[in-house]
CSV table of C-alpha atoms and ligand atoms in Angstrom, one decimal:
chain,number,residue,atom,x,y,z
A,1,MET,CA,-0.1,0.0,0.0
A,2,GLY,CA,1.7,3.4,-1.1
A,3,SER,CA,1.6,6.7,0.6
A,4,VAL,CA,1.2,9.9,-1.4
A,5,GLN,CA,3.5,12.9,-0.2
A,6,GLN,CA,1.5,16.1,-0.2
A,7,GLN,CA,2.9,19.6,-0.6
A,8,THR,CA,1.9,19.9,3.2
A,9,GLY,CA,5.2,17.8,3.9
A,10,HIS,CA,3.5,15.0,5.6
A,11,SER,CA,2.7,11.4,4.3
A,12,CYS,CA,-0.7,10.7,3.6
A,13,ALA,CA,-1.5,7.2,4.3
A,14,GLY,CA,-3.1,4.0,2.7
A,15,ARG,CA,-4.7,1.5,4.6
A,16,GLY,CA,-3.6,-2.0,5.5
A,17,THR,CA,-0.4,-2.4,7.0
A,18,ARG,CA,-0.5,-4.6,10.3
A,19,VAL,CA,1.2,-2.9,13.1
A,20,ARG,CA,-0.1,-4.2,16.4
A,21,LEU,CA,-3.5,-5.8,17.6
A,22,MET,CA,-5.8,-3.4,19.1
A,23,ARG,CA,-9.5,-3.0,20.2
A,24,SER,CA,-11.6,0.4,20.5
A,25,LEU,CA,-14.6,0.4,22.5
A,26,VAL,CA,-17.1,3.3,21.5
A,27,LEU,CA,-19.8,4.5,24.0
A,28,ILE,CA,-22.7,6.5,22.4
A,29,GLY,CA,-24.6,9.0,24.4
A,30,HIS,CA,-27.4,11.5,23.6
A,31,GLY,CA,-25.6,14.6,24.8
A,32,SER,CA,-27.4,17.9,24.4
A,33,HIS,CA,-27.1,21.4,22.8
A,34,LEU,CA,-27.9,22.9,26.1
A,35,ASN,CA,-27.0,21.2,29.0
A,36,GLY,CA,-23.3,20.4,29.8
A,37,GLU,CA,-24.3,17.7,32.4
A,38,SER,CA,-26.1,15.4,29.7
A,39,ALA,CA,-22.7,13.8,28.6
A,40,ALA,CA,-21.5,13.4,32.3
A,41,ALA,CA,-22.6,9.7,32.7
A,42,VAL,CA,-20.9,8.5,29.6
A,43,TYR,CA,-17.7,10.5,30.4
A,44,ARG,CA,-18.0,8.5,33.8
A,45,TYR,CA,-18.3,5.2,32.6
A,46,ALA,CA,-15.7,5.7,29.7
A,47,GLU,CA,-13.3,6.6,32.3
A,48,MET,CA,-14.2,3.7,34.6
A,49,ILE,CA,-13.7,1.1,31.6
A,50,ARG,CA,-10.5,3.0,30.7
A,51,ALA,CA,-9.2,2.3,34.3
A,52,ARG,CA,-9.6,-1.3,33.8
A,53,GLY,CA,-7.2,-1.4,30.6
A,54,LEU,CA,-9.2,-4.1,28.8
A,55,TYR,CA,-9.7,-2.0,25.7
A,56,ASP,CA,-6.7,0.1,23.9
A,57,GLU,CA,-9.0,3.0,23.8
A,58,VAL,CA,-12.5,4.1,25.2
A,59,VAL,CA,-13.9,6.7,22.8
A,60,GLU,CA,-17.2,8.8,23.5
A,61,GLY,CA,-19.7,10.0,20.8
A,62,TYR,CA,-23.0,12.1,20.7
A,63,TRP,CA,-26.0,12.8,18.9
A,64,LYS,CA,-25.9,16.3,20.0
A,65,GLU,CA,-22.3,17.1,21.0
A,66,GLU,CA,-18.8,16.1,19.7
A,67,PRO,CA,-17.6,13.9,18.3
A,68,SER,CA,-20.8,13.4,16.5
A,69,LEU,CA,-22.3,10.1,15.4
A,70,ARG,CA,-21.1,11.2,11.9
A,71,GLN,CA,-17.5,11.5,13.0
A,72,VAL,CA,-16.9,9.1,15.9
A,73,LEU,CA,-15.7,6.1,13.8
A,74,LYS,CA,-13.0,8.5,12.4
A,75,THR,CA,-11.7,9.1,15.7
A,76,THR,CA,-11.1,5.4,16.8
A,77,ALA,CA,-7.5,4.2,16.5
A,78,SER,CA,-7.9,0.7,15.7
A,79,THR,CA,-9.8,-1.5,13.1
A,80,ASP,CA,-11.8,-3.4,15.6
A,81,VAL,CA,-14.6,-1.2,16.9
A,82,THR,CA,-17.4,-2.1,19.2
A,83,VAL,CA,-20.1,0.5,19.6
A,84,ILE,CA,-22.4,0.5,22.8
A,85,PRO,CA,-25.4,2.8,23.0
A,86,MET,CA,-25.5,4.1,26.5
A,87,PHE,CA,-29.4,4.0,26.4
A,88,ILE,CA,-31.7,2.2,29.0
A,89,SER,CA,-34.2,0.9,26.6
A,90,GLU,CA,-34.6,0.4,22.7
A,91,GLY,CA,-36.3,2.7,20.8
A,92,TYR,CA,-35.9,5.7,18.1
A,93,PHE,CA,-32.3,6.5,19.1
A,94,THR,CA,-30.8,3.0,19.3
A,95,GLU,CA,-33.0,1.7,16.3
A,96,THR,CA,-33.1,4.4,13.7
A,97,VAL,CA,-30.7,7.5,14.6
A,98,ILE,CA,-27.5,5.9,15.8
A,99,PRO,CA,-27.5,3.3,13.0
A,100,ARG,CA,-28.5,5.8,10.5
A,101,GLU,CA,-25.9,8.7,11.5
A,102,MET,CA,-23.2,6.1,11.8
A,103,GLY,CA,-23.7,4.7,8.3
A,104,LEU,CA,-24.4,1.1,9.7
A,105,GLY,CA,-26.6,0.3,7.0
A,106,HIS,CA,-29.2,-1.1,9.4
A,107,GLN,CA,-32.6,0.3,10.6
A,108,GLY,CA,-35.0,-1.4,13.0
A,109,PRO,CA,-34.7,-3.5,16.0
A,110,VAL,CA,-31.3,-4.8,16.6
A,111,PRO,CA,-30.9,-8.5,16.8
A,112,PRO,CA,-29.6,-10.0,20.3
A,113,GLU,CA,-26.2,-10.7,18.8
A,114,GLY,CA,-25.8,-6.9,17.4
A,115,VAL,CA,-25.2,-5.8,14.1
A,116,ALA,CA,-21.5,-6.1,12.6
A,117,ARG,CA,-20.3,-4.0,9.3
A,118,VAL,CA,-17.0,-3.5,7.9
A,119,LEU,CA,-16.9,0.2,7.3
A,120,GLY,CA,-14.0,1.9,5.8
A,121,GLY,CA,-11.6,-0.7,6.8
A,122,ARG,CA,-12.9,-0.9,10.2
A,123,THR,CA,-15.0,-3.8,11.8
A,124,VAL,CA,-17.7,-2.3,13.7
A,125,ARG,CA,-20.1,-4.1,16.0
A,126,TYR,CA,-23.2,-2.4,17.1
A,127,THR,CA,-24.8,-3.8,20.1
A,128,LEU,CA,-28.5,-3.5,21.9
A,129,PRO,CA,-28.3,-0.4,24.6
A,130,TYR,CA,-27.0,-1.7,28.1
A,131,GLY,CA,-30.5,-1.2,29.6
A,132,VAL,CA,-31.8,-4.3,27.9
A,133,HIS,CA,-28.9,-6.7,28.9
A,134,PRO,CA,-30.2,-9.4,31.3
A,135,SER,CA,-27.3,-8.6,33.8
A,136,MET,CA,-29.3,-5.3,34.6
A,137,SER,CA,-31.5,-7.2,36.7
A,138,ASP,CA,-28.2,-7.5,39.1
A,139,VAL,CA,-28.1,-3.7,39.0
A,140,ILE,CA,-31.6,-3.4,40.0
A,141,LEU,CA,-31.0,-5.8,42.8
A,142,ALA,CA,-27.7,-3.8,43.9
A,143,ARG,CA,-29.9,-0.5,44.1
A,144,ALA,CA,-32.6,-2.2,46.0
A,145,HIS,CA,-30.2,-3.8,48.6
A,146,GLU,CA,-28.5,0.0,48.8
A,147,ALA,CA,-31.8,1.6,49.6
A,148,LEU,CA,-33.0,-1.1,52.0
A,149,PRO,CA,-29.9,-3.6,53.1
A,150,ASP,CA,-32.1,-5.9,55.1
A,151,SER,CA,-35.0,-6.4,52.7
A,152,SER,CA,-36.7,-9.9,53.0
A,153,PRO,CA,-39.0,-12.0,51.1
A,154,GLU,CA,-41.4,-12.0,54.1
A,155,ASP,CA,-42.2,-8.1,54.2
A,156,THR,CA,-40.5,-6.4,51.4
A,157,ALA,CA,-42.0,-5.7,48.2
A,158,LEU,CA,-39.9,-4.4,44.9
A,159,ILE,CA,-41.3,-1.9,42.6
A,160,VAL,CA,-39.3,-1.5,39.3
A,161,LEU,CA,-40.3,1.9,37.8
A,162,GLY,CA,-40.0,2.4,34.1
A,163,HIS,CA,-40.9,5.5,32.3
A,164,GLY,CA,-43.3,3.7,29.7
A,165,THR,CA,-44.8,5.3,26.7
A,166,THR,CA,-47.3,4.9,24.2
A,167,ARG,CA,-44.8,5.3,21.4
A,168,ASN,CA,-42.5,2.6,21.8
A,169,GLU,CA,-43.9,-0.8,22.7
A,170,ASN,CA,-40.1,-2.1,23.7
A,171,SER,CA,-39.6,0.5,26.2
A,172,ASN,CA,-41.9,-1.2,28.9
A,173,LYS,CA,-40.9,-4.9,27.7
A,174,ILE,CA,-37.5,-4.6,29.4
A,175,VAL,CA,-39.0,-3.5,32.8
A,176,TYR,CA,-41.5,-6.5,32.8
A,177,GLN,CA,-38.7,-8.6,31.9
A,178,ASN,CA,-36.4,-7.6,34.8
A,179,ALA,CA,-39.5,-7.7,37.1
A,180,GLU,CA,-40.2,-11.1,36.3
A,181,VAL,CA,-36.6,-12.5,36.6
A,182,LEU,CA,-36.4,-10.8,40.2
A,183,ARG,CA,-40.0,-12.3,41.2
A,184,GLN,CA,-38.6,-15.5,40.1
A,185,SER,CA,-35.6,-15.2,42.5
A,186,GLY,CA,-37.9,-15.3,45.4
A,187,GLN,CA,-36.2,-12.6,47.2
A,188,PHE,CA,-39.0,-10.3,47.6
A,189,ALA,CA,-42.5,-10.6,48.9
A,190,SER,CA,-43.8,-9.3,45.4
A,191,VAL,CA,-42.5,-7.5,42.8
A,192,HIS,CA,-44.3,-5.0,40.6
A,193,ALA,CA,-43.6,-3.2,37.2
A,194,LEU,CA,-45.0,0.2,37.3
A,195,PHE,CA,-44.7,3.3,34.9
A,196,LEU,CA,-45.0,7.0,34.7
A,197,ASP,CA,-46.6,7.4,31.3
A,198,GLU,CA,-48.8,4.2,31.0
A,199,ASP,CA,-50.7,1.8,33.1
A,200,PRO,CA,-50.4,0.4,35.5
A,201,LYS,CA,-49.3,3.7,36.9
A,202,VAL,CA,-46.9,4.7,39.5
A,203,GLY,CA,-49.7,6.5,41.8
A,204,THR,CA,-51.6,3.2,42.0
A,205,TRP,CA,-48.9,1.5,44.2
A,206,PRO,CA,-50.9,1.8,47.4
A,207,GLU,CA,-53.6,-0.4,46.1
A,208,MET,CA,-51.4,-2.7,44.4
A,209,VAL,CA,-48.7,-3.3,46.7
A,210,LYS,CA,-49.6,-5.3,50.1
A,211,ALA,CA,-46.2,-5.3,52.0
A,212,PRO,CA,-45.3,-3.3,54.9
A,213,ARG,CA,-41.8,-2.4,53.2
A,214,VAL,CA,-41.6,-1.3,49.7
A,215,VAL,CA,-38.3,-0.6,47.8
A,216,VAL,CA,-38.6,1.4,44.8
A,217,VAL,CA,-35.8,1.4,42.1
A,218,PRO,CA,-36.2,3.7,39.2
A,219,PHE,CA,-35.2,2.0,35.6
A,220,PHE,CA,-33.8,5.3,34.4
A,221,ALA,CA,-30.5,6.2,32.8
A,222,SER,CA,-29.8,9.1,35.1
A,223,GLU,CA,-31.1,11.4,38.0
A,224,GLY,CA,-33.2,14.1,36.5
A,225,TRP,CA,-36.5,15.7,36.6
A,226,HIS,CA,-38.3,12.4,36.7
A,227,THR,CA,-36.4,10.7,39.4
A,228,LEU,CA,-36.1,13.9,41.6
A,229,GLU,CA,-39.5,15.5,41.0
A,230,THR,CA,-42.1,13.3,38.9
A,231,ILE,CA,-41.8,10.0,40.8
A,232,PRO,CA,-41.6,11.5,44.4
A,233,GLU,CA,-44.7,13.5,43.5
A,234,ASP,CA,-46.6,10.8,42.1
A,235,MET,CA,-45.7,8.4,45.1
A,236,GLY,CA,-46.1,11.1,47.6
A,237,LEU,CA,-42.4,10.7,48.8
A,238,GLU,CA,-40.9,12.9,51.0
A,239,GLY,CA,-37.2,11.7,50.4
A,240,ALA,CA,-35.3,8.4,50.7
A,241,VAL,CA,-37.5,6.7,53.3
A,242,THR,CA,-41.4,7.7,53.7
A,243,THR,CA,-43.7,6.3,56.0
A,244,PHE,CA,-47.4,6.1,54.9
A,245,VAL,CA,-49.7,5.7,58.1
A,246,ASP,CA,-53.2,5.0,56.6
A,247,ASN,CA,-52.8,3.5,53.1
A,248,PRO,CA,-55.4,1.1,52.2
A,249,ASN,CA,-53.1,-2.1,53.0
A,250,GLY,CA,-52.2,-0.3,56.4
A,251,GLN,CA,-48.9,1.3,57.2
A,252,GLN,CA,-46.1,1.0,54.7
A,253,THR,CA,-42.6,2.4,54.4
A,254,VAL,CA,-41.4,3.2,50.9
A,255,TYR,CA,-37.3,3.3,50.4
A,256,TYR,CA,-36.6,5.2,47.3
A,257,ALA,CA,-33.4,3.9,45.6
A,258,LYS,CA,-31.0,5.7,43.1
A,259,PRO,CA,-31.7,5.2,39.1
A,260,VAL,CA,-29.9,2.1,37.8
A,261,GLY,CA,-28.4,4.0,35.3
A,262,THR,CA,-25.7,5.7,37.5
A,263,HIS,CA,-24.7,2.6,39.3
A,264,SER,CA,-21.1,1.7,39.0
A,265,ALA,CA,-22.0,-1.8,38.1
A,266,VAL,CA,-23.4,-0.7,34.6
A,267,ALA,CA,-19.6,-0.5,33.5
A,268,ASP,CA,-19.7,-4.4,34.0
A,269,VAL,CA,-22.6,-4.5,32.0
A,270,ILE,CA,-21.2,-2.5,29.1
A,271,LEU,CA,-18.1,-4.9,29.1
A,272,HIS,CA,-20.4,-8.0,29.1
A,273,LEU,CA,-22.4,-6.6,25.8
A,274,ALA,CA,-19.0,-6.0,24.3
A,275,GLU,CA,-17.7,-9.2,24.9
A,276,GLU,CA,-20.8,-10.9,23.6
A,277,ALA,CA,-20.7,-8.8,20.5
A,278,ALA,CA,-17.2,-10.0,19.7
A,279,GLY,CA,-18.7,-13.5,20.2
A,280,SER,CA,-16.2,-16.1,18.9
A,281,SER,CA,-14.0,-14.0,17.3
A,282,THR,CA,-10.6,-14.2,18.6
A,283,SER,CA,-8.6,-11.7,16.1
A,284,ASP,CA,-8.2,-8.3,17.2
A,285,GLY,CA,-7.8,-5.4,15.0
A,286,ASP,CA,-4.8,-3.5,13.8
A,287,THR,CA,-3.9,0.2,14.2
A,288,GLU,CA,-6.1,2.1,11.9
A,289,ARG,CA,-3.5,3.6,9.4
A,290,VAL,CA,-5.0,6.8,8.4
A,291,HIS,CA,-6.0,7.6,12.0
A,292,ASP,CA,-2.5,7.0,13.0
A,293,ALA,CA,-1.1,9.0,10.2
A,294,ALA,CA,-3.1,11.8,11.0
A,295,TRP,CA,-1.9,11.8,14.7
A,296,ASN,CA,1.7,11.4,13.7
A,297,ALA,CA,1.4,14.5,11.4
A,298,PHE,CA,0.0,16.2,14.3
A,299,MET,CA,2.5,15.3,16.7
A,300,ASP,CA,5.3,16.0,14.2
A,301,ARG,CA,3.9,19.6,14.1
A,302,ALA,CA,3.5,19.8,18.0
A,303,ARG,CA,7.2,19.1,18.4
A,304,GLN,CA,7.9,22.3,16.2
A,305,GLY,CA,5.1,24.3,18.3
A,306,LEU,CA,1.7,24.7,16.7
A,307,ARG,CA,-1.2,26.8,16.7
A,308,PHE,CA,-4.4,25.3,15.5
A,309,GLY,CA,-7.9,26.7,16.0
A,310,GLU,CA,-7.7,28.9,19.1
A,311,VAL,CA,-5.3,26.6,20.7
A,312,LEU,CA,-1.4,26.9,21.1
A,313,VAL,CA,0.7,23.6,21.7
A,314,GLN,CA,4.6,24.2,22.4
A,315,PRO,CA,7.2,21.6,23.4
A,316,GLU,CA,8.6,22.0,26.8
A,317,SER,CA,11.4,20.0,28.2
A,318,GLY,CA,10.4,16.7,26.7
A,319,MET,CA,6.5,17.6,27.4
A,320,PHE,CA,4.1,19.7,25.7
A,321,GLU,CA,2.2,22.9,26.9
A,322,LEU,CA,-1.2,23.4,25.7
A,323,ARG,CA,-3.0,27.1,26.3
A,324,HIS,CA,-5.4,29.5,24.5
A,325,ALA,CA,-3.5,31.1,21.8
A,326,LEU,CA,-4.7,34.5,23.0
A,327,ASP,CA,-2.9,33.7,26.5
A,328,GLU,CA,0.4,33.4,24.3
A,329,GLY,CA,3.1,35.0,26.5
A,330,LYS,CA,1.4,35.1,29.7
A,331,PRO,CA,3.3,34.1,32.8
A,332,GLY,CA,2.3,30.7,33.9
A,333,HIS,CA,1.3,31.7,37.5
A,334,GLU,CA,-1.3,34.0,35.9
A,335,LEU,CA,-2.9,30.8,34.2
A,336,GLN,CA,-4.7,27.9,36.1
A,337,THR,CA,-2.5,24.9,35.4
A,338,LEU,CA,-4.6,21.8,34.2
A,339,VAL,CA,-2.8,18.5,34.8
A,340,THR,CA,-5.0,15.9,33.0
A,341,PRO,CA,-6.9,15.5,29.9
A,342,GLU,CA,-10.2,15.3,31.6
A,343,GLY,CA,-9.2,18.4,33.6
A,344,VAL,CA,-8.9,20.2,30.1
A,345,ARG,CA,-12.1,18.9,28.9
A,346,ASP,CA,-13.9,20.0,32.2
A,347,PHE,CA,-12.4,23.6,31.9
A,348,THR,CA,-13.2,24.1,28.4
A,349,ARG,CA,-16.5,22.5,28.3
A,350,ARG,CA,-18.1,26.2,29.0
A,351,ASP,CA,-17.3,29.5,27.6
A,352,GLU,CA,-16.3,32.1,29.7
A,353,GLY,CA,-20.3,33.1,30.2
A,354,GLY,CA,-20.8,29.8,31.7
A,355,HIS,CA,-22.6,28.6,28.6
A,356,HIS,CA,-22.3,24.9,27.5
A,357,ARG,CA,-20.1,24.4,24.2
A,358,PRO,CA,-21.7,21.6,22.2
A,359,VAL,CA,-19.7,22.8,19.2
A,360,HIS,CA,-15.9,23.0,20.0
A,361,THR,CA,-14.9,24.8,16.9
A,362,LEU,CA,-17.2,27.8,18.1
A,363,ARG,CA,-14.8,30.6,18.6
A,364,ASN,CA,-15.6,30.8,22.5
A,365,MET,CA,-13.1,28.6,24.0
A,366,PRO,CA,-12.2,30.0,27.5
A,367,ARG,CA,-9.0,31.4,28.3
A,368,GLY,CA,-7.0,31.6,31.4
A,369,TRP,CA,-5.6,27.9,31.5
A,370,ARG,CA,-2.6,26.0,30.8
A,371,ALA,CA,-1.8,22.1,30.6
A,372,VAL,CA,1.7,20.5,30.8
A,373,MET,CA,1.6,16.9,29.6
A,374,GLY,CA,3.3,13.9,27.9
A,375,GLN,CA,2.3,12.8,24.3
A,376,ALA,CA,-0.3,10.3,25.3
A,377,ASP,CA,-2.3,12.8,27.5
A,378,LEU,CA,-1.8,15.7,24.8
A,379,VAL,CA,-3.5,13.4,22.3
A,380,ARG,CA,-6.4,12.9,24.6
A,381,ALA,CA,-6.4,16.5,25.6
A,382,VAL,CA,-6.7,17.5,22.1
A,383,GLN,CA,-9.5,14.9,21.3
A,384,TYR,CA,-11.4,16.7,24.0
A,385,LEU,CA,-10.7,20.2,22.8
A,386,TYR,CA,-11.3,19.5,19.2
A,387,PRO,CA,-13.0,16.2,18.5
A,388,ALA,CA,-12.4,14.7,15.1
A,389,VAL,CA,-10.6,17.9,14.3
A,390,ILE,CA,-7.0,16.2,13.8
A,391,GLU,CA,-8.5,13.3,11.6
A,392,GLU,CA,-10.7,15.7,9.3
A,393,THR,CA,-8.2,18.3,8.9
A,394,TYR,CA,-5.5,15.6,7.9
A,395,ALA,CA,-7.8,14.2,5.6
A,396,GLN,CA,-8.7,17.5,4.0
A,397,SER,CA,-4.9,18.1,3.6
A,398,CYS,CA,-4.7,14.8,1.8
A,399,HIS,CA,-7.8,15.4,-0.5
A,400,THR,CA,-9.7,12.6,1.0
A,401,LEU,CA,-12.4,14.4,2.9
A,402,ARG,CA,-15.5,14.0,1.3
A,403,PRO,CA,-18.2,16.7,1.9
A,404,THR,CA,-22.0,16.0,2.4
A,405,PRO,CA,-24.1,18.6,0.7
A,406,TRP,CA,-26.9,20.3,2.7
A,407,ALA,CA,-29.5,18.5,0.6
A,408,THR,CA,-28.4,15.0,1.5
A,409,THR,CA,-28.0,16.1,5.4
A,410,ALA,CA,-31.6,17.5,5.5
A,411,ARG,CA,-33.1,14.4,3.5
A,412,ARG,CA,-31.4,12.2,6.1
A,413,GLN,CA,-33.3,13.6,9.1
A,414,THR,CA,-36.6,12.1,10.5
A,415,GLY,CA,-38.7,13.0,13.4
A,416,ILE,CA,-38.9,16.3,14.8
A,417,TYR,CA,-35.8,17.2,12.4
A,418,ALA,CA,-37.5,16.3,9.0
A,419,LYS,CA,-38.9,19.8,9.0
A,420,VAL,CA,-35.5,21.2,7.9
A,421,GLN,CA,-36.0,19.8,4.5
A,422,LYS,CA,-38.4,22.7,3.9
A,423,ALA,CA,-35.9,25.4,4.7
A,424,THR,CA,-35.4,27.8,1.5
A,425,PRO,CA,-31.8,28.5,0.7
A,426,GLU,CA,-32.3,32.0,2.0
A,427,GLN,CA,-33.4,30.6,5.5
A,428,LEU,CA,-30.5,28.3,5.5
A,429,GLU,CA,-27.9,30.9,4.4
A,430,GLU,CA,-29.4,33.3,7.2
A,431,VAL,CA,-28.9,30.8,9.9
A,432,ALA,CA,-25.5,29.6,8.8
A,433,ALA,CA,-24.6,33.1,8.6
A,434,ASP,CA,-25.3,33.5,12.1
A,435,VAL,CA,-24.2,30.2,13.5
A,436,CYS,CA,-21.1,29.2,11.2
A,437,GLY,CA,-19.9,32.8,11.3
A,438,GLY,CA,-18.9,32.2,14.9
A,439,CYS,CA,-17.0,28.9,14.0
A,440,LEU,CA,-13.7,28.3,12.9
A,441,ARG,CA,-14.6,25.7,10.4
A,442,THR,CA,-14.9,26.3,6.6
A,443,ARG,CA,-18.2,25.2,5.1
A,444,LEU,CA,-17.2,22.7,2.3
A,445,TRP,CA,-20.6,21.4,2.5
A,446,ALA,CA,-21.7,24.7,1.3
A,447,GLY,CA,-19.1,24.8,-1.5
A,448,GLU,CA,-16.4,26.8,0.3
A,449,LYS,CA,-13.0,26.1,-0.4
A,450,LEU,CA,-10.1,25.5,2.1
A,451,PRO,CA,-6.9,25.0,0.1
A,452,GLN,CA,-4.5,25.3,3.2
A,453,THR,CA,-5.0,23.8,6.9
A,454,PHE,CA,-3.5,24.4,10.2
A,455,PHE,CA,-1.1,21.5,9.1
A,456,ASP,CA,0.3,24.3,6.4
A,457,GLY,CA,0.5,26.9,9.3
A,458,VAL,CA,-3.0,28.5,8.9
A,459,PRO,CA,-4.2,28.3,12.4
A,460,GLY,CA,-7.8,28.8,11.8
A,461,ALA,CA,-8.2,26.7,8.8
A,462,ILE,CA,-10.5,23.7,9.7
A,463,PRO,CA,-12.7,22.1,7.5
A,464,CYS,CA,-16.7,21.5,7.9
A,465,ALA,CA,-17.5,18.5,5.8
A,466,GLU,CA,-21.0,18.3,7.0
A,467,ALA,CA,-23.7,20.4,8.7
A,468,CYS,CA,-23.5,19.7,12.5
A,469,THR,CA,-26.5,18.8,14.6
A,470,PHE,CA,-26.3,22.3,16.2
A,471,LEU,CA,-26.9,24.0,12.7
A,472,VAL,CA,-29.5,21.6,11.9
A,473,ALA,CA,-31.5,22.2,15.2
A,474,GLU,CA,-31.2,26.2,14.5
A,475,VAL,CA,-32.5,25.5,10.9
A,476,ARG,CA,-35.4,23.6,12.3
A,477,GLU,CA,-36.1,26.5,14.5
A,478,GLU,CA,-36.1,28.9,11.8
A,479,VAL,CA,-38.3,27.0,9.7
A,480,ALA,CA,-40.9,26.6,12.7
A,481,GLY,CA,-40.6,30.4,13.1
A,482,LYS,CA,-39.2,30.1,16.7
A,483,ARG,CA,-35.8,31.1,16.1
A,484,GLY,CA,-34.7,34.4,18.3
A,485,GLY,CA,-31.3,34.7,16.7
A,486,GLY,CA,-27.8,34.8,18.1
A,487,ALA,CA,-25.8,31.4,17.7
A,488,SER,CA,-24.0,30.9,20.9
A,489,HIS,CA,-26.6,31.4,23.4
A,490,SER,CA,-29.6,30.2,21.9
A,491,HIS,CA,-29.4,26.6,22.7
B,501,LIG,FE1,-19.2,25.0,12.6
B,501,LIG,FE2,-21.5,25.7,10.9
B,501,LIG,FE3,-19.9,23.2,10.6
B,501,LIG,FE4,-21.4,23.4,12.8
B,501,LIG,S1,-22.2,23.4,10.5
B,501,LIG,S2,-19.6,22.8,12.6
B,501,LIG,S3,-21.3,25.7,13.3
B,501,LIG,S4,-19.3,25.5,10.3
């Protein structure tokens, strides 16, 4: 396999040379354009699994943050990729959005063994969401025991509480299945599946449950509005433990557990899923050559000192220093020193006004920090600062980045975003001028040209191959007549 020497001075890699065996695990979350905490659970599980060292890398990808579902496969370093949707139940995202956006060529229910595809030289395995794995009944049990350590089959009932919805029949199935497994275990006097949004509703519990002690475990992905407000309100709870003196079945005490999705044992469930997806396959992947070449090219530049986007990286006694380019020359003691890639991620997640930054290439990276780190941490910090930027910019410099025109992006949208197909060219241009005007990226998808990149010494030259979900959401608002204007704070 040959390599092509570009005018940029780096080698543009082909594919296929075996370097060493590798495996990548990708966790997919929903993310949010609005709320910086939405991605936190995925970060946490990625960190826990990374610490166990079972995979060469653990990568995160999101529907509404970066790296996006469209980009995330490009960011994996190996040709063996297992993708786990970090969702509590099957539904629209796991069956429609994620496979479509990742280009898996699959739509609809995912079979128990998952879906395997070869995409651009990578073997990609896509699994069911973690919430439907049979071992989630252990997580429910662990939550129940935390809330009531001395629960007993004589006097304790268990309520597994799901969201339920009239739109997807699968979302309640898993709650019923877990309730049945736990009923069969004989560890509770009775086990009930109740729901917020469908029958049997959670508010009916005093008529249904006879035991004097009741443990309630929310089958929810995270702590939030439902677990903190809706459920306590519907059940009449006053905290972790609430005693009701005159229920139809007499005095009853309810022990309210934390949601299953935030339990650390979910990391084991994720690893089970990943192992099962690999099945009997014993061969791991290789280093992905194009990815490897992109990061080698980046490191070559970093060793000489490089400005890319709003970031400056400079070699410093065998290490590398990262800082905001506008803080160049500032004495170190005037800047906050960050020591880990996660520290860099957390500092730069919000702009200086405290607003969440779902698009990292918007020109609103906060100033006032520096990080000094070795090569491996530098790579991870840059992946957090500018997800997929090194890979896409390298591809652009090698003339292999293929833009996706707006019409194609719009046609692909479903659900509430299908509306963007109705956007006129004027509406699109107005929104793009506003949103993309604040972004470092150059819109190749709209026909703009980018002859040079930061690999050639032009710091702000970063390609945009495809409209991001932030822009799509803004176009939808425009079409719906709800857009107030102003890119960075309207989400
Ligand atoms: Fe930036 Fe616009 Fe591209 Fe989004 S669509 S990444 S805002 S240039």
